[in-house]
Amino acid sequence: MQNTMHNIVDVPLASHPARESSIGRLLLHLGKITPADAENILFAQQKQGLRFGDAALKLGLITEADIRQVLALQFDYPYLQPGQGNYSAKLVAAYQPFTQQVEALRALRSQLMMRWFSEGYKSLAIVSANDDEGSSYLAANLAIVFSQLGEKTLLVDANLRNPSQHNIFNIKENRGLSDILAGRAGLDIVTKVDSFVDLSVLGAGTLPPNPQELLSRATFTDFMNQAIAEYDVVLLDTTPAAITADAQSTVARCGGALLISKLNHTRLSDLTAVRDQITMTGARVVGAVINDF
């Protein structure tokens, strides 16, 4: 799942006249350069026949990371600077979009688009066998890369026992999926993540005493029908499948599951058992990922 990384800095800055003319304005807006810096850059640009970005780099006024940030804005590919947004640092798709990890995520996204979402399906459960196998962080990062593709994406924390998405995305709304399933809330409690144009997150909500029963209610089916009518991609983070039967109910509502395992950690017998459980629900195992990050 690892592909060759292409350095976005190598894209010619003057390849599009309209974009070239906005580079200086964006750098000014982001506080990367001052008006005085811009004057010096323009002088160097004219004197040496350089592009604006190349002149700024040569003068040492900006870095290649600054250029990547500007290009991301120009091409509607939002990502965050370290510390921006108060989200978990493990959201590599948000904070480190040009790394090997995120390249692997984009490759996974492409496979899922071809093998699942292009077939008309809109929802997918992210399932691991046990705790600490990285399924929640993979679900969160996968949601980000889908939103970066322009897909209207909803990430749902369906782990009603030990949820984490509200912490990962720093969500202040206390209500979530459990409250919707109990009939105490509606889709209006979904949190729109402002840092990403097409990403929304629904936390687990109030921890219920009966999570398996809640996930088995008809209200879960009603919720899923509403969600897939409103969003292009709906990803559900589940309770580890080897611990409870909660994940089976969630997978059954999605119709498909992506299995997550951790390198040198997940036992093959556990993974096989989870696969068999999913198959028994009538759902499809869309793929499997070995998490080694």
Short mmCIF file of C-alpha atoms in Angstrom, two decimals:
data_model
loop_
_atom_site.label_atom_id
_atom_site.label_comp_id
_atom_site.label_asym_id
_atom_site.label_seq_id
_atom_site.Cartn_x
_atom_site.Cartn_y
_atom_site.Cartn_z
CA MET A 1 0.00 0.00 0.00
CA GLN A 2 3.04 2.24 -0.14
CA ASN A 3 3.44 4.37 -3.26
CA THR A 4 6.23 6.62 -4.48
CA MET A 5 5.86 10.05 -2.92
CA HIS A 6 5.75 12.99 -5.30
CA ASN A 7 7.09 16.28 -3.96
CA ILE A 8 4.44 18.90 -4.50
CA VAL A 9 7.10 21.62 -4.28
CA ASP A 10 8.33 20.50 -7.70
CA VAL A 11 5.12 21.72 -9.33
CA PRO A 12 6.05 24.84 -11.37
CA LEU A 13 4.66 27.83 -9.54
CA ALA A 14 3.95 29.73 -12.74
CA SER A 15 2.13 26.91 -14.49
CA HIS A 16 -1.16 28.78 -14.11
CA PRO A 17 -1.13 32.61 -14.43
CA ALA A 18 -4.11 33.13 -12.13
CA ARG A 19 -2.56 30.98 -9.43
CA GLU A 20 0.85 32.65 -9.84
CA SER A 21 -0.68 36.06 -9.24
CA SER A 22 -2.25 34.92 -5.95
CA ILE A 23 0.84 33.37 -4.36
CA GLY A 24 2.06 36.67 -2.93
CA ARG A 25 -1.38 37.54 -1.58
CA LEU A 26 -1.71 34.14 0.09
CA LEU A 27 1.72 34.39 1.66
CA LEU A 28 0.82 37.84 2.98
CA HIS A 29 -2.55 36.62 4.26
CA LEU A 30 -0.93 33.69 6.06
CA GLY A 31 1.62 35.98 7.66
CA LYS A 32 4.51 34.21 5.97
CA ILE A 33 5.88 37.46 4.53
CA THR A 34 5.48 41.17 5.25
CA PRO A 35 4.65 43.88 2.69
CA ALA A 36 8.33 44.86 2.78
CA ASP A 37 9.28 41.24 2.07
CA ALA A 38 6.90 41.22 -0.88
CA GLU A 39 8.63 44.29 -2.35
CA ASN A 40 12.03 42.62 -2.04
CA ILE A 41 10.68 39.43 -3.60
CA LEU A 42 9.18 41.32 -6.54
CA PHE A 43 12.47 43.14 -7.11
CA ALA A 44 14.40 39.84 -7.09
CA GLN A 45 11.76 38.24 -9.30
CA GLN A 46 12.08 40.94 -11.95
CA LYS A 47 15.86 41.23 -11.75
CA GLN A 48 16.60 37.50 -11.89
CA GLY A 49 13.64 36.33 -13.97
CA LEU A 50 12.35 34.05 -11.21
CA ARG A 51 8.87 32.99 -10.25
CA PHE A 52 7.52 34.70 -7.14
CA GLY A 53 7.74 31.59 -4.99
CA ASP A 54 11.20 30.71 -6.24
CA ALA A 55 12.42 34.25 -5.53
CA ALA A 56 10.99 34.12 -2.00
CA LEU A 57 12.68 30.77 -1.39
CA LYS A 58 16.01 32.03 -2.74
CA LEU A 59 15.87 35.06 -0.44
CA GLY A 60 15.21 32.74 2.50
CA LEU A 61 11.95 34.49 3.37
CA ILE A 62 9.81 31.35 3.17
CA THR A 63 10.29 27.59 3.33
CA GLU A 64 9.22 24.74 1.09
CA ALA A 65 6.59 23.93 3.74
CA ASP A 66 5.15 27.43 3.20
CA ILE A 67 4.95 26.77 -0.55
CA ARG A 68 3.17 23.45 0.09
CA GLN A 69 0.65 25.24 2.30
CA VAL A 70 -0.05 27.86 -0.37
CA LEU A 71 -0.43 25.23 -3.09
CA ALA A 72 -2.82 23.30 -0.86
CA LEU A 73 -5.00 26.40 -0.54
CA GLN A 74 -4.89 27.07 -4.28
CA PHE A 75 -5.88 23.52 -5.14
CA ASP A 76 -8.54 23.21 -2.42
CA TYR A 77 -6.52 20.61 -0.50
CA PRO A 78 -6.79 21.80 3.11
CA TYR A 79 -4.41 20.65 5.79
CA LEU A 80 -3.28 22.07 9.12
CA GLN A 81 -0.07 23.44 10.57
CA PRO A 82 1.26 21.78 13.78
CA GLY A 83 -0.83 22.90 16.74
CA GLN A 84 -3.57 24.39 14.57
CA GLY A 85 -7.11 23.23 15.33
CA ASN A 86 -6.42 21.55 18.69
CA TYR A 87 -6.97 18.10 17.22
CA SER A 88 -5.00 14.97 18.03
CA ALA A 89 -1.47 15.01 16.62
CA LYS A 90 -2.14 11.48 15.35
CA LEU A 91 -4.33 12.94 12.60
CA VAL A 92 -1.47 12.63 10.15
CA ALA A 93 -3.77 13.27 7.19
CA ALA A 94 -4.43 16.72 8.67
CA TYR A 95 -0.98 17.66 9.90
CA GLN A 96 1.44 15.62 7.76
CA PRO A 97 -0.29 15.14 4.39
CA PHE A 98 2.90 14.60 2.39
CA THR A 99 4.26 11.63 4.37
CA GLN A 100 4.45 7.95 3.48
CA GLN A 101 1.68 7.20 5.99
CA VAL A 102 -0.78 9.50 4.27
CA GLU A 103 0.26 8.28 0.84
CA ALA A 104 -0.74 4.80 2.05
CA LEU A 105 -4.06 6.21 3.26
CA ARG A 106 -4.71 7.77 -0.13
CA ALA A 107 -3.93 4.44 -1.79
CA LEU A 108 -6.40 2.74 0.56
CA ARG A 109 -8.99 5.41 -0.25
CA SER A 110 -8.55 4.70 -3.97
CA GLN A 111 -9.03 0.97 -3.44
CA LEU A 112 -12.19 1.56 -1.39
CA MET A 113 -13.57 3.93 -4.00
CA MET A 114 -13.07 1.32 -6.72
CA ARG A 115 -14.10 -1.77 -4.77
CA TRP A 116 -16.93 -0.44 -2.63
CA PHE A 117 -18.19 3.11 -2.99
CA SER A 118 -18.22 3.03 -6.80
CA GLU A 119 -20.67 0.12 -6.55
CA GLY A 120 -23.28 2.38 -4.99
CA TYR A 121 -22.53 1.72 -1.33
CA LYS A 122 -22.12 4.74 0.94
CA SER A 123 -21.34 3.32 4.38
CA LEU A 124 -18.48 1.22 5.72
CA ALA A 125 -17.62 -0.07 9.20
CA ILE A 126 -14.00 0.07 10.39
CA VAL A 127 -13.46 -3.03 12.53
CA SER A 128 -10.57 -4.39 14.59
CA ALA A 129 -10.48 -7.54 16.68
CA ASN A 130 -9.03 -6.00 19.85
CA ASP A 131 -8.22 -2.69 21.53
CA ASP A 132 -5.07 -0.75 20.62
CA GLU A 133 -4.90 -1.94 17.03
CA GLY A 134 -5.29 1.54 15.53
CA SER A 135 -8.79 1.25 14.08
CA SER A 136 -10.07 4.53 15.57
CA TYR A 137 -7.14 6.57 14.29
CA LEU A 138 -7.31 4.89 10.90
CA ALA A 139 -11.03 5.66 10.72
CA ALA A 140 -10.36 9.30 11.61
CA ASN A 141 -7.56 9.73 9.09
CA LEU A 142 -9.49 7.88 6.41
CA ALA A 143 -12.42 10.24 6.95
CA ILE A 144 -10.08 13.19 6.42
CA VAL A 145 -8.64 11.89 3.14
CA PHE A 146 -12.13 11.18 1.81
CA SER A 147 -13.16 14.74 2.65
CA GLN A 148 -10.01 16.04 0.93
CA LEU A 149 -11.20 14.24 -2.19
CA GLY A 150 -14.34 16.39 -2.10
CA GLU A 151 -16.61 13.65 -0.81
CA LYS A 152 -19.12 14.85 1.76
CA THR A 153 -17.98 12.63 4.62
CA LEU A 154 -19.50 11.68 7.98
CA LEU A 155 -17.47 9.85 10.62
CA VAL A 156 -19.60 8.14 13.27
CA ASP A 157 -18.24 6.84 16.56
CA ALA A 158 -20.25 3.66 17.03
CA ASN A 159 -18.07 2.47 19.90
CA LEU A 160 -20.57 3.05 22.70
CA ARG A 161 -18.29 1.49 25.33
CA ASN A 162 -14.92 3.21 24.94
CA PRO A 163 -15.30 5.98 22.33
CA SER A 164 -12.44 8.17 21.16
CA GLN A 165 -13.50 10.30 18.18
CA HIS A 166 -14.74 13.16 20.39
CA ASN A 167 -11.23 13.40 21.85
CA ILE A 168 -9.46 12.99 18.53
CA PHE A 169 -11.45 15.84 16.96
CA ASN A 170 -11.89 17.89 20.15
CA ILE A 171 -15.69 17.79 19.87
CA LYS A 172 -17.60 19.79 22.49
CA GLU A 173 -21.06 18.38 21.71
CA ASN A 174 -21.79 15.83 24.47
CA ARG A 175 -24.67 14.17 22.65
CA GLY A 176 -24.02 11.64 19.92
CA LEU A 177 -25.06 8.36 18.33
CA SER A 178 -26.44 6.81 21.52
CA ASP A 179 -28.71 9.82 22.06
CA ILE A 180 -29.99 9.58 18.49
CA LEU A 181 -30.67 5.85 18.84
CA ALA A 182 -32.50 6.49 22.13
CA GLY A 183 -34.70 9.07 20.40
CA ARG A 184 -33.31 12.04 22.34
CA ALA A 185 -31.58 13.81 19.46
CA GLY A 186 -31.42 14.08 15.68
CA LEU A 187 -28.82 14.62 12.97
CA ASP A 188 -28.63 18.29 13.91
CA ILE A 189 -26.11 17.35 16.65
CA VAL A 190 -23.54 16.24 14.07
CA THR A 191 -20.43 18.43 14.38
CA LYS A 192 -19.14 20.08 11.21
CA VAL A 193 -15.33 20.15 11.35
CA ASP A 194 -14.62 23.67 10.15
CA SER A 195 -10.99 22.94 9.25
CA PHE A 196 -12.17 20.61 6.49
CA VAL A 197 -14.83 21.67 4.02
CA ASP A 198 -16.54 18.29 3.63
CA LEU A 199 -15.98 16.54 6.99
CA SER A 200 -18.48 16.04 9.82
CA VAL A 201 -18.16 13.91 12.95
CA LEU A 202 -20.78 12.35 15.22
CA GLY A 203 -19.43 11.28 18.59
CA ALA A 204 -20.70 8.29 20.55
CA GLY A 205 -22.63 10.50 22.96
CA THR A 206 -23.88 9.47 26.39
CA LEU A 207 -22.40 6.10 27.37
CA PRO A 208 -25.43 3.81 27.71
CA PRO A 209 -25.84 0.81 30.02
CA ASN A 210 -27.16 -1.24 27.07
CA PRO A 211 -24.99 -0.50 24.00
CA GLN A 212 -25.67 -3.78 22.22
CA GLU A 213 -29.42 -3.36 22.58
CA LEU A 214 -29.25 0.23 21.33
CA LEU A 215 -27.28 -0.79 18.26
CA SER A 216 -29.87 -3.49 17.53
CA ARG A 217 -32.81 -1.06 17.49
CA ALA A 218 -34.66 -0.08 14.36
CA THR A 219 -33.66 3.51 15.09
CA PHE A 220 -30.12 2.59 14.01
CA THR A 221 -31.43 1.60 10.58
CA ASP A 222 -33.42 4.85 10.43
CA PHE A 223 -30.31 6.83 11.34
CA MET A 224 -28.22 5.09 8.69
CA ASN A 225 -30.86 5.74 6.04
CA GLN A 226 -30.81 9.45 6.89
CA ALA A 227 -27.02 9.56 6.95
CA ILE A 228 -26.47 7.92 3.58
CA ALA A 229 -29.14 10.18 2.07
CA GLU A 230 -27.22 13.27 3.21
CA TYR A 231 -23.57 12.18 2.87
CA ASP A 232 -21.44 10.62 0.14
CA VAL A 233 -19.30 8.57 2.54
CA VAL A 234 -20.29 7.38 6.03
CA LEU A 235 -17.56 5.67 8.07
CA LEU A 236 -18.34 3.98 11.39
CA ASP A 237 -15.73 3.34 14.06
CA THR A 238 -16.78 0.23 15.98
CA THR A 239 -16.18 -1.53 19.28
CA PRO A 240 -13.47 -4.22 18.89
CA ALA A 241 -15.26 -7.27 17.52
CA ALA A 242 -13.49 -9.87 19.67
CA ILE A 243 -14.70 -8.13 22.84
CA THR A 244 -18.44 -7.79 22.22
CA ALA A 245 -21.04 -8.43 19.54
CA ASP A 246 -21.61 -4.66 19.09
CA ALA A 247 -19.57 -4.56 15.90
CA GLN A 248 -21.77 -7.19 14.26
CA SER A 249 -24.82 -4.95 14.63
CA THR A 250 -22.92 -2.01 13.20
CA VAL A 251 -21.51 -3.96 10.25
CA ALA A 252 -24.94 -5.35 9.46
CA ARG A 253 -26.27 -1.77 9.09
CA CYS A 254 -23.38 -0.83 6.79
CA GLY A 255 -23.30 -3.93 4.63
CA GLY A 256 -19.53 -3.93 4.55
CA ALA A 257 -16.47 -3.80 6.77
CA LEU A 258 -12.80 -2.95 6.55
CA LEU A 259 -10.75 -5.19 8.88
CA ILE A 260 -7.89 -3.57 10.77
CA SER A 261 -5.03 -5.51 12.33
CA LYS A 262 -1.77 -4.43 13.91
CA LEU A 263 1.56 -5.79 12.74
CA ASN A 264 3.11 -8.24 15.24
CA HIS A 265 0.14 -7.73 17.57
CA THR A 266 -3.11 -9.12 16.16
CA ARG A 267 -3.51 -12.88 16.31
CA LEU A 268 -4.55 -14.51 13.06
CA SER A 269 -7.12 -16.59 14.94
CA ASP A 270 -8.80 -13.41 16.22
CA LEU A 271 -8.88 -11.89 12.76
CA THR A 272 -10.31 -15.05 11.26
CA ALA A 273 -13.01 -15.19 13.94
CA VAL A 274 -14.00 -11.58 13.24
CA ARG A 275 -14.15 -12.26 9.52
CA ASP A 276 -16.46 -15.22 10.14
CA GLN A 277 -18.67 -13.10 12.43
CA ILE A 278 -19.03 -10.45 9.74
CA THR A 279 -19.82 -13.02 7.08
CA MET A 280 -22.57 -14.45 9.30
CA THR A 281 -24.32 -11.06 9.34
CA GLY A 282 -24.56 -11.17 5.55
CA ALA A 283 -22.18 -8.24 5.23
CA ARG A 284 -19.12 -8.18 3.02
CA VAL A 285 -15.49 -7.94 4.09
CA VAL A 286 -14.35 -5.23 1.68
CA GLY A 287 -10.68 -5.46 2.60
CA ALA A 288 -8.10 -5.83 5.33
CA VAL A 289 -5.36 -3.47 6.46
CA ILE A 290 -2.23 -4.29 8.45
CA ASN A 291 -1.43 -1.24 10.54
CA ASP A 292 2.32 -0.88 11.09
CA PHE A 293 2.43 2.83 11.97
#
